[in-house]
Amino acid sequence: MRYPTAFRISVYGLVLLGYVALILSDELSAGFLILIPFSLAGAVWAEMRPELRRRLAPLNSYGFYPLALFALADYFYLSRNFAIVFVNFTILLTTVKLITPKSNRDWIQIISLSFLQLLGASILSFDLYFAFVFLAYLVLGTWALTLLHFKSQ
């Protein structure tokens, strides 16, 4: 397997593990449960279409502001639970980061967002399955960070 492919698979695996931990917590609304597979499919589709990534590049800079406004509205008008708002915000921000063009900084942010999703899932759930997801995240996270270090050298 070539290096760029192994790196992308490991980072997308980390995002998938973060999503799995959130899905298993049973605290996500139906809209976010529907968004998760489209997020990963959109990321793979955007990777195969460079012209689409160029058109979506402004989202990388300006996509944060509408998401922050949505998170505030979610907190004050919809859920009134900070942990759920935090998790929803990380899902939306990860979706934006996955479909836009990526530099090394963006890959670090995607890995950090997947860790924050895992952290949010640990707050929302108290089940034993989280230990298995966490152990898989530790192994894959170490691998992804090692590949990221090699990529930046």
Coordinates of C-alpha atoms in Angstrom, one line a residue:
M1 CA 0.0 0.0 0.0
R2 CA 1.3 3.4 -0.9
Y3 CA 2.0 6.0 1.9
P4 CA -0.7 8.6 1.0
T5 CA -3.3 5.9 0.9
A6 CA -2.3 4.4 4.2
F7 CA -2.3 7.8 5.8
R8 CA -5.7 8.7 4.5
I9 CA -7.1 5.3 5.6
S10 CA -5.7 5.7 9.1
V11 CA -7.1 9.2 9.5
Y12 CA -10.5 8.2 8.1
G13 CA -10.4 5.2 10.5
L14 CA -9.9 7.5 13.4
V15 CA -12.9 9.6 12.3
L16 CA -14.9 6.5 11.9
L17 CA -14.0 5.3 15.4
G18 CA -15.1 8.7 16.8
Y19 CA -18.4 8.4 14.9
V20 CA -18.9 4.8 16.1
A21 CA -18.3 5.8 19.7
L22 CA -20.9 8.6 19.3
I23 CA -23.4 6.4 17.7
L24 CA -23.1 3.8 20.4
S25 CA -23.8 6.4 23.1
D26 CA -27.4 6.7 21.9
E27 CA -27.5 10.4 22.5
L28 CA -27.4 11.7 18.9
S29 CA -30.4 13.0 17.1
A30 CA -31.7 11.4 13.9
G31 CA -30.3 14.3 11.8
F32 CA -26.8 13.7 13.0
L33 CA -27.1 9.9 12.6
I34 CA -28.0 10.5 9.0
L35 CA -25.2 13.1 8.5
I36 CA -22.4 10.7 9.7
P37 CA -22.4 8.3 6.7
F38 CA -22.8 11.2 4.2
S39 CA -19.8 12.9 5.9
L40 CA -17.6 9.9 5.2
A41 CA -18.9 9.3 1.8
G42 CA -18.5 13.0 0.9
A43 CA -14.9 12.9 2.1
V44 CA -14.1 10.0 -0.2
W45 CA -16.0 11.6 -3.1
A46 CA -14.2 14.9 -2.6
E47 CA -10.8 13.1 -2.5
M48 CA -11.5 11.6 -6.0
R49 CA -12.6 15.0 -7.5
P50 CA -9.9 17.7 -7.2
E51 CA -12.1 20.3 -8.9
L52 CA -14.8 19.9 -6.3
R53 CA -12.2 20.4 -3.5
R54 CA -11.1 23.6 -5.1
R55 CA -14.6 24.9 -5.2
L56 CA -15.2 23.9 -1.5
A57 CA -12.0 25.6 -0.4
P58 CA -13.7 28.7 1.0
L59 CA -15.6 26.5 3.4
N60 CA -12.3 25.8 5.1
S61 CA -12.0 29.4 6.1
Y62 CA -15.5 30.6 6.5
G63 CA -17.4 27.5 7.3
F64 CA -16.7 27.8 11.1
Y65 CA -18.9 30.9 11.6
P66 CA -22.3 29.4 10.6
L67 CA -21.5 26.3 12.5
A68 CA -20.7 28.4 15.6
L69 CA -24.0 30.2 15.2
F70 CA -25.8 26.9 14.8
A71 CA -24.1 25.6 18.0
L72 CA -25.3 28.6 20.0
A73 CA -28.8 28.2 18.6
D74 CA -28.7 24.5 19.4
Y75 CA -27.7 25.3 23.0
F76 CA -30.1 28.1 23.7
Y77 CA -33.2 26.9 21.8
L78 CA -33.0 23.1 21.2
S79 CA -31.0 20.8 23.5
R80 CA -29.8 23.0 26.4
N81 CA -27.2 20.3 27.0
F82 CA -23.6 21.4 26.6
A83 CA -22.2 17.9 26.0
I84 CA -24.6 17.2 23.2
V85 CA -24.1 20.6 21.6
F86 CA -20.3 20.0 21.8
V87 CA -20.6 16.6 20.1
N88 CA -23.0 18.0 17.4
F89 CA -20.5 20.9 16.7
T90 CA -17.6 18.5 16.4
I91 CA -19.6 16.3 13.9
L92 CA -20.4 19.4 11.8
L93 CA -16.9 20.7 11.9
T94 CA -15.4 17.4 11.0
T95 CA -17.7 17.1 8.0
V96 CA -16.5 20.5 6.8
K97 CA -12.9 19.6 7.3
L98 CA -13.3 16.2 5.6
I99 CA -14.7 17.6 2.3
T100 CA -12.4 20.6 1.9
P101 CA -8.8 20.6 0.6
K102 CA -6.3 19.5 3.3
S103 CA -2.8 20.6 4.4
N104 CA -0.8 19.1 7.3
R105 CA -2.6 21.5 9.6
D106 CA -6.0 20.3 8.5
W107 CA -5.0 16.7 9.0
I108 CA -3.9 17.5 12.6
Q109 CA -7.3 19.3 13.1
I110 CA -9.2 16.3 11.8
I111 CA -7.3 13.9 14.1
S112 CA -7.9 16.3 17.0
L113 CA -11.7 16.5 16.2
S114 CA -11.9 12.8 16.2
F115 CA -10.3 12.7 19.6
L116 CA -12.8 15.3 20.8
Q117 CA -15.6 13.1 19.5
L118 CA -14.2 10.2 21.4
L119 CA -14.0 12.4 24.5
G120 CA -17.6 13.5 24.0
A121 CA -18.7 9.9 23.6
S122 CA -17.0 9.1 26.9
I123 CA -19.0 11.8 28.6
L124 CA -22.3 10.6 27.1
S125 CA -21.9 6.9 27.7
F126 CA -21.0 4.6 30.5
D127 CA -20.9 1.2 28.7
L128 CA -18.2 -1.3 28.4
Y129 CA -18.1 -1.1 24.6
F130 CA -16.3 2.3 24.9
A131 CA -13.2 0.5 26.2
F132 CA -13.0 -1.5 22.9
V133 CA -13.5 1.6 20.8
F134 CA -10.9 3.4 22.9
L135 CA -8.3 0.7 22.5
A136 CA -8.8 0.6 18.8
Y137 CA -8.4 4.4 18.7
L138 CA -5.2 4.2 20.7
V139 CA -3.6 1.7 18.2
L140 CA -4.9 3.5 15.1
G141 CA -4.1 7.0 16.5
T142 CA -0.5 6.0 17.2
W143 CA -0.3 4.7 13.6
A144 CA -1.9 7.8 12.1
L145 CA 0.3 10.2 14.1
T146 CA 3.4 8.3 13.1
L147 CA 2.4 8.5 9.5
L148 CA 1.7 12.2 9.9
H149 CA 5.1 12.8 11.3
F150 CA 6.7 11.0 8.3
K151 CA 4.5 13.1 6.0
S152 CA 5.7 16.3 7.5
Q153 CA 9.4 15.3 7.3

